[in-house]
Amino acid sequence: MEAILRDVHEDGARLRLSSRVVLTGRLRLEIQPGGAVQMADVAWRHGDEIGVRLVETLDETVERQIEALQRAGARMRQSRSPAPNDGSY
């Protein structure tokens, strides 16, 4: 769905929707022309406009997921029992 960014500030934005659909919960906003991706929670709706509370950028979300996977991998490597030292390969 396309929308027009009507107003933006540090922690929120006002959007005019291109069609009358009901949007609730968390949204993924892709802001053109740069392609920045922002996660946002719907805060209010009035007619064809909605207000959203900006939560985080997708880059921050992906970065946290990568860090969690790296930590899990490190834990798995640490929990492996050492190979027997009997001279075999």
PDB file of C-alpha atoms in Angstrom:
ATOM      1  CA  MET A   1       0.000   0.000   0.000  1.00  0.00           C
ATOM      2  CA  GLU A   2       1.231   3.475  -0.746  1.00  0.00           C
ATOM      3  CA  ALA A   3       0.894   6.464   1.544  1.00  0.00           C
ATOM      4  CA  ILE A   4       1.962  10.095   1.578  1.00  0.00           C
ATOM      5  CA  LEU A   5       4.169  11.160   4.445  1.00  0.00           C
ATOM      6  CA  ARG A   6       2.449  14.302   5.710  1.00  0.00           C
ATOM      7  CA  ASP A   7       4.480  15.069   8.794  1.00  0.00           C
ATOM      8  CA  VAL A   8       7.413  13.442  10.530  1.00  0.00           C
ATOM      9  CA  HIS A   9       9.217  14.140  13.761  1.00  0.00           C
ATOM     10  CA  GLU A  10      11.711  12.352  16.001  1.00  0.00           C
ATOM     11  CA  ASP A  11       9.383   9.650  17.314  1.00  0.00           C
ATOM     12  CA  GLY A  12       6.354   9.637  15.027  1.00  0.00           C
ATOM     13  CA  ALA A  13       4.738  10.495  11.729  1.00  0.00           C
ATOM     14  CA  ARG A  14       1.409  11.273  10.103  1.00  0.00           C
ATOM     15  CA  LEU A  15       0.549   9.413   6.904  1.00  0.00           C
ATOM     16  CA  ARG A  16      -2.247   9.876   4.371  1.00  0.00           C
ATOM     17  CA  LEU A  17      -3.270   6.462   3.047  1.00  0.00           C
ATOM     18  CA  SER A  18      -3.954   5.850  -0.633  1.00  0.00           C
ATOM     19  CA  SER A  19      -7.008   3.731   0.199  1.00  0.00           C
ATOM     20  CA  ARG A  20      -9.327   3.244   3.166  1.00  0.00           C
ATOM     21  CA  VAL A  21      -8.057   0.105   4.844  1.00  0.00           C
ATOM     22  CA  VAL A  22      -7.901  -0.705   8.509  1.00  0.00           C
ATOM     23  CA  LEU A  23      -4.323  -0.813   9.718  1.00  0.00           C
ATOM     24  CA  THR A  24      -3.489  -1.817  13.265  1.00  0.00           C
ATOM     25  CA  GLY A  25      -0.459  -3.022  15.168  1.00  0.00           C
ATOM     26  CA  ARG A  26       3.066  -2.827  13.813  1.00  0.00           C
ATOM     27  CA  LEU A  27       3.830  -1.618  10.286  1.00  0.00           C
ATOM     28  CA  ARG A  28       6.920  -1.773   8.112  1.00  0.00           C
ATOM     29  CA  LEU A  29       7.415   1.610   6.447  1.00  0.00           C
ATOM     30  CA  GLU A  30       9.705   1.896   3.451  1.00  0.00           C
ATOM     31  CA  ILE A  31      10.466   5.560   2.886  1.00  0.00           C
ATOM     32  CA  GLN A  32      11.333   6.499  -0.700  1.00  0.00           C
ATOM     33  CA  PRO A  33      13.425   7.586  -2.534  1.00  0.00           C
ATOM     34  CA  GLY A  34      16.199   6.453  -0.178  1.00  0.00           C
ATOM     35  CA  GLY A  35      14.575   3.159   0.766  1.00  0.00           C
ATOM     36  CA  ALA A  36      15.002   3.574   4.537  1.00  0.00           C
ATOM     37  CA  VAL A  37      12.941   1.000   6.416  1.00  0.00           C
ATOM     38  CA  GLN A  38      11.307   1.924   9.711  1.00  0.00           C
ATOM     39  CA  MET A  39       9.111  -0.159  12.015  1.00  0.00           C
ATOM     40  CA  ALA A  40       6.142   1.765  13.445  1.00  0.00           C
ATOM     41  CA  ASP A  41       3.099   1.179  15.634  1.00  0.00           C
ATOM     42  CA  VAL A  42      -0.263   2.653  14.633  1.00  0.00           C
ATOM     43  CA  ALA A  43      -1.207   5.204  17.303  1.00  0.00           C
ATOM     44  CA  TRP A  44      -4.383   6.756  15.867  1.00  0.00           C
ATOM     45  CA  ARG A  45      -6.576   6.922  12.781  1.00  0.00           C
ATOM     46  CA  HIS A  46      -8.815   9.711  11.466  1.00  0.00           C
ATOM     47  CA  GLY A  47     -10.386   9.228   8.041  1.00  0.00           C
ATOM     48  CA  ASP A  48      -7.668   8.476   5.510  1.00  0.00           C
ATOM     49  CA  GLU A  49      -4.839   9.548   7.847  1.00  0.00           C
ATOM     50  CA  ILE A  50      -3.012   7.574  10.510  1.00  0.00           C
ATOM     51  CA  GLY A  51      -0.492   8.529  13.142  1.00  0.00           C
ATOM     52  CA  VAL A  52       2.370   6.157  13.816  1.00  0.00           C
ATOM     53  CA  ARG A  53       4.908   5.899  16.601  1.00  0.00           C
ATOM     54  CA  LEU A  54       8.328   5.134  15.143  1.00  0.00           C
ATOM     55  CA  VAL A  55       9.840   2.142  16.918  1.00  0.00           C
ATOM     56  CA  GLU A  56      13.134   1.237  15.244  1.00  0.00           C
ATOM     57  CA  THR A  57      14.813   0.906  11.909  1.00  0.00           C
ATOM     58  CA  LEU A  58      14.887  -2.481  10.258  1.00  0.00           C
ATOM     59  CA  ASP A  59      18.692  -2.291  10.316  1.00  0.00           C
ATOM     60  CA  GLU A  60      18.583  -2.202  14.141  1.00  0.00           C
ATOM     61  CA  THR A  61      16.228  -5.209  14.207  1.00  0.00           C
ATOM     62  CA  VAL A  62      18.404  -7.241  11.835  1.00  0.00           C
ATOM     63  CA  GLU A  63      21.546  -6.256  13.728  1.00  0.00           C
ATOM     64  CA  ARG A  64      20.040  -7.533  17.010  1.00  0.00           C
ATOM     65  CA  GLN A  65      19.001 -10.806  15.339  1.00  0.00           C
ATOM     66  CA  ILE A  66      22.509 -11.315  13.951  1.00  0.00           C
ATOM     67  CA  GLU A  67      24.047 -10.658  17.375  1.00  0.00           C
ATOM     68  CA  ALA A  68      21.653 -13.153  18.998  1.00  0.00           C
ATOM     69  CA  LEU A  69      22.576 -15.805  16.423  1.00  0.00           C
ATOM     70  CA  GLN A  70      26.271 -15.152  16.974  1.00  0.00           C
ATOM     71  CA  ARG A  71      25.824 -15.556  20.749  1.00  0.00           C
ATOM     72  CA  ALA A  72      23.868 -18.785  20.237  1.00  0.00           C
ATOM     73  CA  GLY A  73      26.608 -20.124  17.943  1.00  0.00           C
ATOM     74  CA  ALA A  74      29.291 -19.275  20.501  1.00  0.00           C
ATOM     75  CA  ARG A  75      27.316 -21.083  23.235  1.00  0.00           C
ATOM     76  CA  MET A  76      26.948 -24.136  21.003  1.00  0.00           C
ATOM     77  CA  ARG A  77      30.683 -24.194  20.278  1.00  0.00           C
ATOM     78  CA  GLN A  78      31.475 -23.885  23.997  1.00  0.00           C
ATOM     79  CA  SER A  79      29.117 -26.704  24.952  1.00  0.00           C
ATOM     80  CA  ARG A  80      30.696 -29.244  22.591  1.00  0.00           C
ATOM     81  CA  SER A  81      32.779 -31.793  24.399  1.00  0.00           C
ATOM     82  CA  PRO A  82      36.422 -31.786  23.322  1.00  0.00           C
ATOM     83  CA  ALA A  83      37.558 -34.425  20.852  1.00  0.00           C
ATOM     84  CA  PRO A  84      39.437 -37.373  22.372  1.00  0.00           C
ATOM     85  CA  ASN A  85      43.204 -36.936  22.394  1.00  0.00           C
ATOM     86  CA  ASP A  86      44.187 -40.472  21.345  1.00  0.00           C
ATOM     87  CA  GLY A  87      46.301 -39.522  18.351  1.00  0.00           C
ATOM     88  CA  SER A  88      43.590 -40.347  15.789  1.00  0.00           C
ATOM     89  CA  TYR A  89      42.245 -37.848  13.299  1.00  0.00           C
TER      90      TYR A  89
END
